[in-house]
JSON list of C-alpha atoms and ligand atoms in Angstrom, two decimals:
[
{"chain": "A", "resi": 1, "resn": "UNK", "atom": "CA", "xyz": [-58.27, -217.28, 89.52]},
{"chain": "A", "resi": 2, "resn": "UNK", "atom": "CA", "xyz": [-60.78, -216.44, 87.23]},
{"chain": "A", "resi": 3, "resn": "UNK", "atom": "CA", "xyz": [-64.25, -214.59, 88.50]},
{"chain": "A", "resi": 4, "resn": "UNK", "atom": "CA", "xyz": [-67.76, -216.60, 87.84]},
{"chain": "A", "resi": 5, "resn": "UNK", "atom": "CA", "xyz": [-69.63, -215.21, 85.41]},
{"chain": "A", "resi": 6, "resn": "UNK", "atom": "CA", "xyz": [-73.82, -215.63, 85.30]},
{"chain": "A", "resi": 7, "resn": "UNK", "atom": "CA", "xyz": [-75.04, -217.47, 82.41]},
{"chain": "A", "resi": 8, "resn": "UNK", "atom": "CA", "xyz": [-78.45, -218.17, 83.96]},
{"chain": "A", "resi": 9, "resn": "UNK", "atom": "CA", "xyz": [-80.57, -220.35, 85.29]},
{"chain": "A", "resi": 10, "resn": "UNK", "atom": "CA", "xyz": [-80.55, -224.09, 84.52]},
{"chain": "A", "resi": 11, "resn": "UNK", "atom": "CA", "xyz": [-83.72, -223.74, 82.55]},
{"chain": "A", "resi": 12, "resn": "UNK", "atom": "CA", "xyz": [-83.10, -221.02, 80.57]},
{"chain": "A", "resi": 13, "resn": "UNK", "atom": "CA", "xyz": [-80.13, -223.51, 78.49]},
{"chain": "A", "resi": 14, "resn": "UNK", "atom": "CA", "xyz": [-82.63, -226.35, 77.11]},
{"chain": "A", "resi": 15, "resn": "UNK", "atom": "CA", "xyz": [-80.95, -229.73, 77.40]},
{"chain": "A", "resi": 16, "resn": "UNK", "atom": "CA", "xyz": [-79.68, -230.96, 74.74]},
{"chain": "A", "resi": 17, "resn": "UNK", "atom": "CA", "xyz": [-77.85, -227.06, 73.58]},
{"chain": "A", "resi": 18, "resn": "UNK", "atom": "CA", "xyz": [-75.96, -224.85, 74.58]},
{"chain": "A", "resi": 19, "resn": "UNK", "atom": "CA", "xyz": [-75.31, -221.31, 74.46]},
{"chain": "A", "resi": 20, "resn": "UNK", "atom": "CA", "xyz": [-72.18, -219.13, 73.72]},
{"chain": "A", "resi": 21, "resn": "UNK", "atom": "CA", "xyz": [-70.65, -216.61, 76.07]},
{"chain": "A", "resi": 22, "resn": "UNK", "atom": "CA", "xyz": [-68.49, -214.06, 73.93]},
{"chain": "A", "resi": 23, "resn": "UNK", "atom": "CA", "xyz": [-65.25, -212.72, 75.00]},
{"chain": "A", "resi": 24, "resn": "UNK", "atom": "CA", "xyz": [-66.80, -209.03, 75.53]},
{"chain": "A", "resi": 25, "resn": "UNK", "atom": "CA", "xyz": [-68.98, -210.79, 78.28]},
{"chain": "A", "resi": 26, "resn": "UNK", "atom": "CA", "xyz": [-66.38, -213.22, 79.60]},
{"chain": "A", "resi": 27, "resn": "UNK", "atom": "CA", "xyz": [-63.14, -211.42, 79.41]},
{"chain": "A", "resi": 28, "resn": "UNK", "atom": "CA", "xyz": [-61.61, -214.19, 77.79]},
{"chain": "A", "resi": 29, "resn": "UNK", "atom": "CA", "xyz": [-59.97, -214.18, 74.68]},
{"chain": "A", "resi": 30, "resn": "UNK", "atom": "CA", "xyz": [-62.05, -216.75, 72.77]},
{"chain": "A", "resi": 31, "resn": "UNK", "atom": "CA", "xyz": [-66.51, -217.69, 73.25]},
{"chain": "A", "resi": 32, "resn": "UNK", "atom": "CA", "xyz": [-66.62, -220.45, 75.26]},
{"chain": "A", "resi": 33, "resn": "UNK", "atom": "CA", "xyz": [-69.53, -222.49, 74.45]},
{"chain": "A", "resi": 34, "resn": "UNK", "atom": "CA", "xyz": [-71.88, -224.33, 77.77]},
{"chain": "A", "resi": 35, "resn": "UNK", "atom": "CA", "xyz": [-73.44, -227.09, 77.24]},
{"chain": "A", "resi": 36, "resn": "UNK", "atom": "CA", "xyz": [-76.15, -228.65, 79.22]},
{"chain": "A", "resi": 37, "resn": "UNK", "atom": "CA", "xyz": [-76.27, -232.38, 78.02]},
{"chain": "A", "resi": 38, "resn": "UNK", "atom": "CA", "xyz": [-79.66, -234.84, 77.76]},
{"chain": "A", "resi": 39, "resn": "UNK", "atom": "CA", "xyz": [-79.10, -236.04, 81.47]},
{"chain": "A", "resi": 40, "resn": "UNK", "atom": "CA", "xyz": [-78.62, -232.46, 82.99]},
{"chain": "A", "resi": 41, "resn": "UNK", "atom": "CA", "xyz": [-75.30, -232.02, 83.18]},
{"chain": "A", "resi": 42, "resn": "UNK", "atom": "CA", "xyz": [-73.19, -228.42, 82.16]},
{"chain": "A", "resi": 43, "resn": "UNK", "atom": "CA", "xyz": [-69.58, -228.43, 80.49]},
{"chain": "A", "resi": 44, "resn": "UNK", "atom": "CA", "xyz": [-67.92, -225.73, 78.68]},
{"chain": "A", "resi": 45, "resn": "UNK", "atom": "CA", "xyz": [-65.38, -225.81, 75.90]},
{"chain": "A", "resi": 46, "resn": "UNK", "atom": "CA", "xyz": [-64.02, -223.50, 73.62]},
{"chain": "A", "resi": 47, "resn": "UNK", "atom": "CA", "xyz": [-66.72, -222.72, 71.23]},
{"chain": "A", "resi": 48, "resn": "UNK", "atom": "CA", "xyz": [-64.26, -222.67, 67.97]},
{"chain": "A", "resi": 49, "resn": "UNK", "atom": "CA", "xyz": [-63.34, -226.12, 67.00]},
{"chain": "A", "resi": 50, "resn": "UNK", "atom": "CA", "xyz": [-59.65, -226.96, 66.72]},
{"chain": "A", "resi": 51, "resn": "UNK", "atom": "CA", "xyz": [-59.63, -227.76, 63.37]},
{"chain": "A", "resi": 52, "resn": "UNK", "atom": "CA", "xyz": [-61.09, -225.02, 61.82]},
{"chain": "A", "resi": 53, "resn": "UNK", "atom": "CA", "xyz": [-63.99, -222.19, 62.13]},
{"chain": "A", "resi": 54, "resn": "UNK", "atom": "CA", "xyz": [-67.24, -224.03, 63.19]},
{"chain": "A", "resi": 55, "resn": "UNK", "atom": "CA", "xyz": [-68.64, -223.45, 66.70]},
{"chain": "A", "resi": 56, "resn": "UNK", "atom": "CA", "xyz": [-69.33, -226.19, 68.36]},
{"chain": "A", "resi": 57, "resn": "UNK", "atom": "CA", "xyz": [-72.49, -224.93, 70.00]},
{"chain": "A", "resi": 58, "resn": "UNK", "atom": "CA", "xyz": [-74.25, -225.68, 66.50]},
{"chain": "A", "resi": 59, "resn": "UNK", "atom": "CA", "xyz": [-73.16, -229.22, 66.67]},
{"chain": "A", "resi": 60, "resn": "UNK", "atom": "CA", "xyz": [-74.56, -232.31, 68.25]},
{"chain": "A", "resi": 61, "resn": "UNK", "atom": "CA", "xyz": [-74.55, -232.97, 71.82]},
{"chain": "A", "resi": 62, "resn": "UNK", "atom": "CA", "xyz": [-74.53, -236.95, 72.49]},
{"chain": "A", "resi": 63, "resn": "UNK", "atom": "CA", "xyz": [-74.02, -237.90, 75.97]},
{"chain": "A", "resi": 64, "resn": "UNK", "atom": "CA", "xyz": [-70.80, -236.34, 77.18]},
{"chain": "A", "resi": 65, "resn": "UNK", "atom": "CA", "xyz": [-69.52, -235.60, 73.78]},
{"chain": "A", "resi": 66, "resn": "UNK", "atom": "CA", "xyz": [-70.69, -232.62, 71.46]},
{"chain": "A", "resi": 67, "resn": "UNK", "atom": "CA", "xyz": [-69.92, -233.58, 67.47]},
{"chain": "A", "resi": 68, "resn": "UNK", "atom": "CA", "xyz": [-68.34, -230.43, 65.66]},
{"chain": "A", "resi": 69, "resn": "UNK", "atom": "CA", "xyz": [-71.31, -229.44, 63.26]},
{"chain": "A", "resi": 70, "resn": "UNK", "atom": "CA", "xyz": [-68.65, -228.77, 59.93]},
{"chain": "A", "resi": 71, "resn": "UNK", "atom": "CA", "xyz": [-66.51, -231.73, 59.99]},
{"chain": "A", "resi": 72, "resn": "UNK", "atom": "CA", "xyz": [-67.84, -233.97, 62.22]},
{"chain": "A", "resi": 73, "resn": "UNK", "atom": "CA", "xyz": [-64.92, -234.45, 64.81]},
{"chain": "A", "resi": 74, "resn": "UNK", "atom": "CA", "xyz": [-66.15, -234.83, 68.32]},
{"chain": "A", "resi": 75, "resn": "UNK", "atom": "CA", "xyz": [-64.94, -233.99, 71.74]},
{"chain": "A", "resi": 76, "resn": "UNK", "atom": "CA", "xyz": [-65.47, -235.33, 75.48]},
{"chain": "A", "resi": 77, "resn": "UNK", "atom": "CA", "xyz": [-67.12, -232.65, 76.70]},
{"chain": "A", "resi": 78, "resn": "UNK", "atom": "CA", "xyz": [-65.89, -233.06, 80.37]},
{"chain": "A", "resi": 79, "resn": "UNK", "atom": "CA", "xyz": [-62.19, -233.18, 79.58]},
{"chain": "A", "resi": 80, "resn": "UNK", "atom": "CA", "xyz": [-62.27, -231.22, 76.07]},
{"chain": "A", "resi": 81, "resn": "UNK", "atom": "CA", "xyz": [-60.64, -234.71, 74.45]},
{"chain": "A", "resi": 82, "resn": "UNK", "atom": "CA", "xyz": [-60.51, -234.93, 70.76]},
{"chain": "A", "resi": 83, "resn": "UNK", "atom": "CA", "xyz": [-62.41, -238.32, 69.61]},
{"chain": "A", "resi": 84, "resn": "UNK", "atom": "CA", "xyz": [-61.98, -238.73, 66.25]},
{"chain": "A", "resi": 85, "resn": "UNK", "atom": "CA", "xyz": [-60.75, -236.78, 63.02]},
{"chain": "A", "resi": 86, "resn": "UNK", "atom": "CA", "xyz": [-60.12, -234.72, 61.21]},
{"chain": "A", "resi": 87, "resn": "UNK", "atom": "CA", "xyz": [-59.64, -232.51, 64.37]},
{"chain": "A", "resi": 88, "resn": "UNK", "atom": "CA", "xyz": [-55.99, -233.51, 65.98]},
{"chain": "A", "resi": 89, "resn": "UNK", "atom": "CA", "xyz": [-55.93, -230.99, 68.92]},
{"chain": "A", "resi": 90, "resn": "UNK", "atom": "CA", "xyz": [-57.78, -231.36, 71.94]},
{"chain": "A", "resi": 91, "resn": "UNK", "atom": "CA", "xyz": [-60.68, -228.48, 73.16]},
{"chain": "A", "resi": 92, "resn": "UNK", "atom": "CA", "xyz": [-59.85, -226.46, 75.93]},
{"chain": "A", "resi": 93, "resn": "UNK", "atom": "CA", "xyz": [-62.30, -226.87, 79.10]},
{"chain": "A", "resi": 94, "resn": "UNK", "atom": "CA", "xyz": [-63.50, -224.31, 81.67]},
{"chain": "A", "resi": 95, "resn": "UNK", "atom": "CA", "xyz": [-65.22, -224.99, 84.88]},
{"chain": "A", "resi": 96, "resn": "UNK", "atom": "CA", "xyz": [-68.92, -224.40, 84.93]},
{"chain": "A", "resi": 97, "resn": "UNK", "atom": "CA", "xyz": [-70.92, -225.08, 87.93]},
{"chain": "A", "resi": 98, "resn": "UNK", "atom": "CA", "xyz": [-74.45, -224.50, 89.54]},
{"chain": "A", "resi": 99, "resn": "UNK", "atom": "CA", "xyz": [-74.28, -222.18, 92.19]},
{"chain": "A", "resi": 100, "resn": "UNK", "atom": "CA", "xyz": [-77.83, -220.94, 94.32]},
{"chain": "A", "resi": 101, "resn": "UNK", "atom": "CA", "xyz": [-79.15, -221.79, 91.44]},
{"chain": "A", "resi": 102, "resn": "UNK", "atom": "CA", "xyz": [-77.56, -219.68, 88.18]},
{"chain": "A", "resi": 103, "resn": "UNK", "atom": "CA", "xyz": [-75.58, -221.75, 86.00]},
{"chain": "A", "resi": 104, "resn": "UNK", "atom": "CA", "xyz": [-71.99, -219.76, 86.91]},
{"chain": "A", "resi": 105, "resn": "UNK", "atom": "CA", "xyz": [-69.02, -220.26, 84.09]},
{"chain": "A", "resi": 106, "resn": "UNK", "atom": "CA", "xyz": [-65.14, -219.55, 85.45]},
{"chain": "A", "resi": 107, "resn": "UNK", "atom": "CA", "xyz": [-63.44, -218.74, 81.79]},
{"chain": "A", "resi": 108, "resn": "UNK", "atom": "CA", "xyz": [-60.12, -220.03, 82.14]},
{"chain": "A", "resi": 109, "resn": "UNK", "atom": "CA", "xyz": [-60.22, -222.12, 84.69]},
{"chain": "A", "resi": 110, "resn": "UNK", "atom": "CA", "xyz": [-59.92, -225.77, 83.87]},
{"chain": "A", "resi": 111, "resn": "UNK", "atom": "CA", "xyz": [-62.65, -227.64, 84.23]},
{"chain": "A", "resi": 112, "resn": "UNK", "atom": "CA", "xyz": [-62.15, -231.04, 86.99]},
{"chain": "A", "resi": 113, "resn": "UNK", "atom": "CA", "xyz": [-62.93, -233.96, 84.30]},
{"chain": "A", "resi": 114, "resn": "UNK", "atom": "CA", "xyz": [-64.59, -236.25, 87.50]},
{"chain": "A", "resi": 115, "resn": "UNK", "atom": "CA", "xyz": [-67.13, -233.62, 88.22]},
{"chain": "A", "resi": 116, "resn": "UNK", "atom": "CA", "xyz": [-69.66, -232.18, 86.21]},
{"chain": "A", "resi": 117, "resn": "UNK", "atom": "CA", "xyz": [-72.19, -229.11, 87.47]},
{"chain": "A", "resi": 118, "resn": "UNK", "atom": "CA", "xyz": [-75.66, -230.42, 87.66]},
{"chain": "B", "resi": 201, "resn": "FES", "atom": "S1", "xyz": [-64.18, -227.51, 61.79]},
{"chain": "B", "resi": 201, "resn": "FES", "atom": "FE1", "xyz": [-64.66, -228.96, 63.31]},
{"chain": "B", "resi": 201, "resn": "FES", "atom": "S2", "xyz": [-64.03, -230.85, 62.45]},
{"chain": "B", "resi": 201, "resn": "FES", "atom": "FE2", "xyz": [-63.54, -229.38, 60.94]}
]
């Protein structure tokens, strides 16, 4: 089980963003990109899209999907589901959550698609 990791507080990732957490700060092998969506909820995803080198941070969050800012595939943010093409392969999730108040990332561990952290 992975360790939390402190990405910050809530306010400190405008809604509507998100920001990357490298692997030198994670421990993980790829960034993992958290979002925090219009309605105040926090996913994270892979940041690299599937299909090929874009981060999805830079793209367009949309409700619970974020659209991939090169080719414009999107994903469900809560369970890392491919929506549309060209991308094939889905996006891996991790579990974010809000804890005391710090917006705490688990790289590696699946995120539960029926909760989000808000
Ligand atoms: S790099 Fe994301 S859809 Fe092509």
């Amino acid at each position: 089980m992975s360790e939390g990791i402190d990405v910050g507080s809530p306010d400190e990732i405008e809604a509507g963003t998100a920001r990357v957490v490298e692997p030198e700060d994670s421990g993980f092998v790829d960034p993992i990109a958290v979002f925090h969506t219009e309605s105040g909820c926090f996913f994270a995803l892979n940041d690299t899209c599937t299909h090929e080198e874009a981060s999805l941070a830079e793209g367009w969050i949309e409700g619970d999907t974020v659209e991939c800012p090169l080719h414009s595939s999107s994903f469900n943010l809560r369970t890392g589901k491919v929506l549309c093409l060209p991308a094939t392969e889905d996006a891996r999730t991790h579990k974010v959550a809000v804890e005391d108040g710090r917006v705490v990332l688990y790289p590696g561990v699946a995120a539960d698609p029926a909760r989000a952290a808000d």
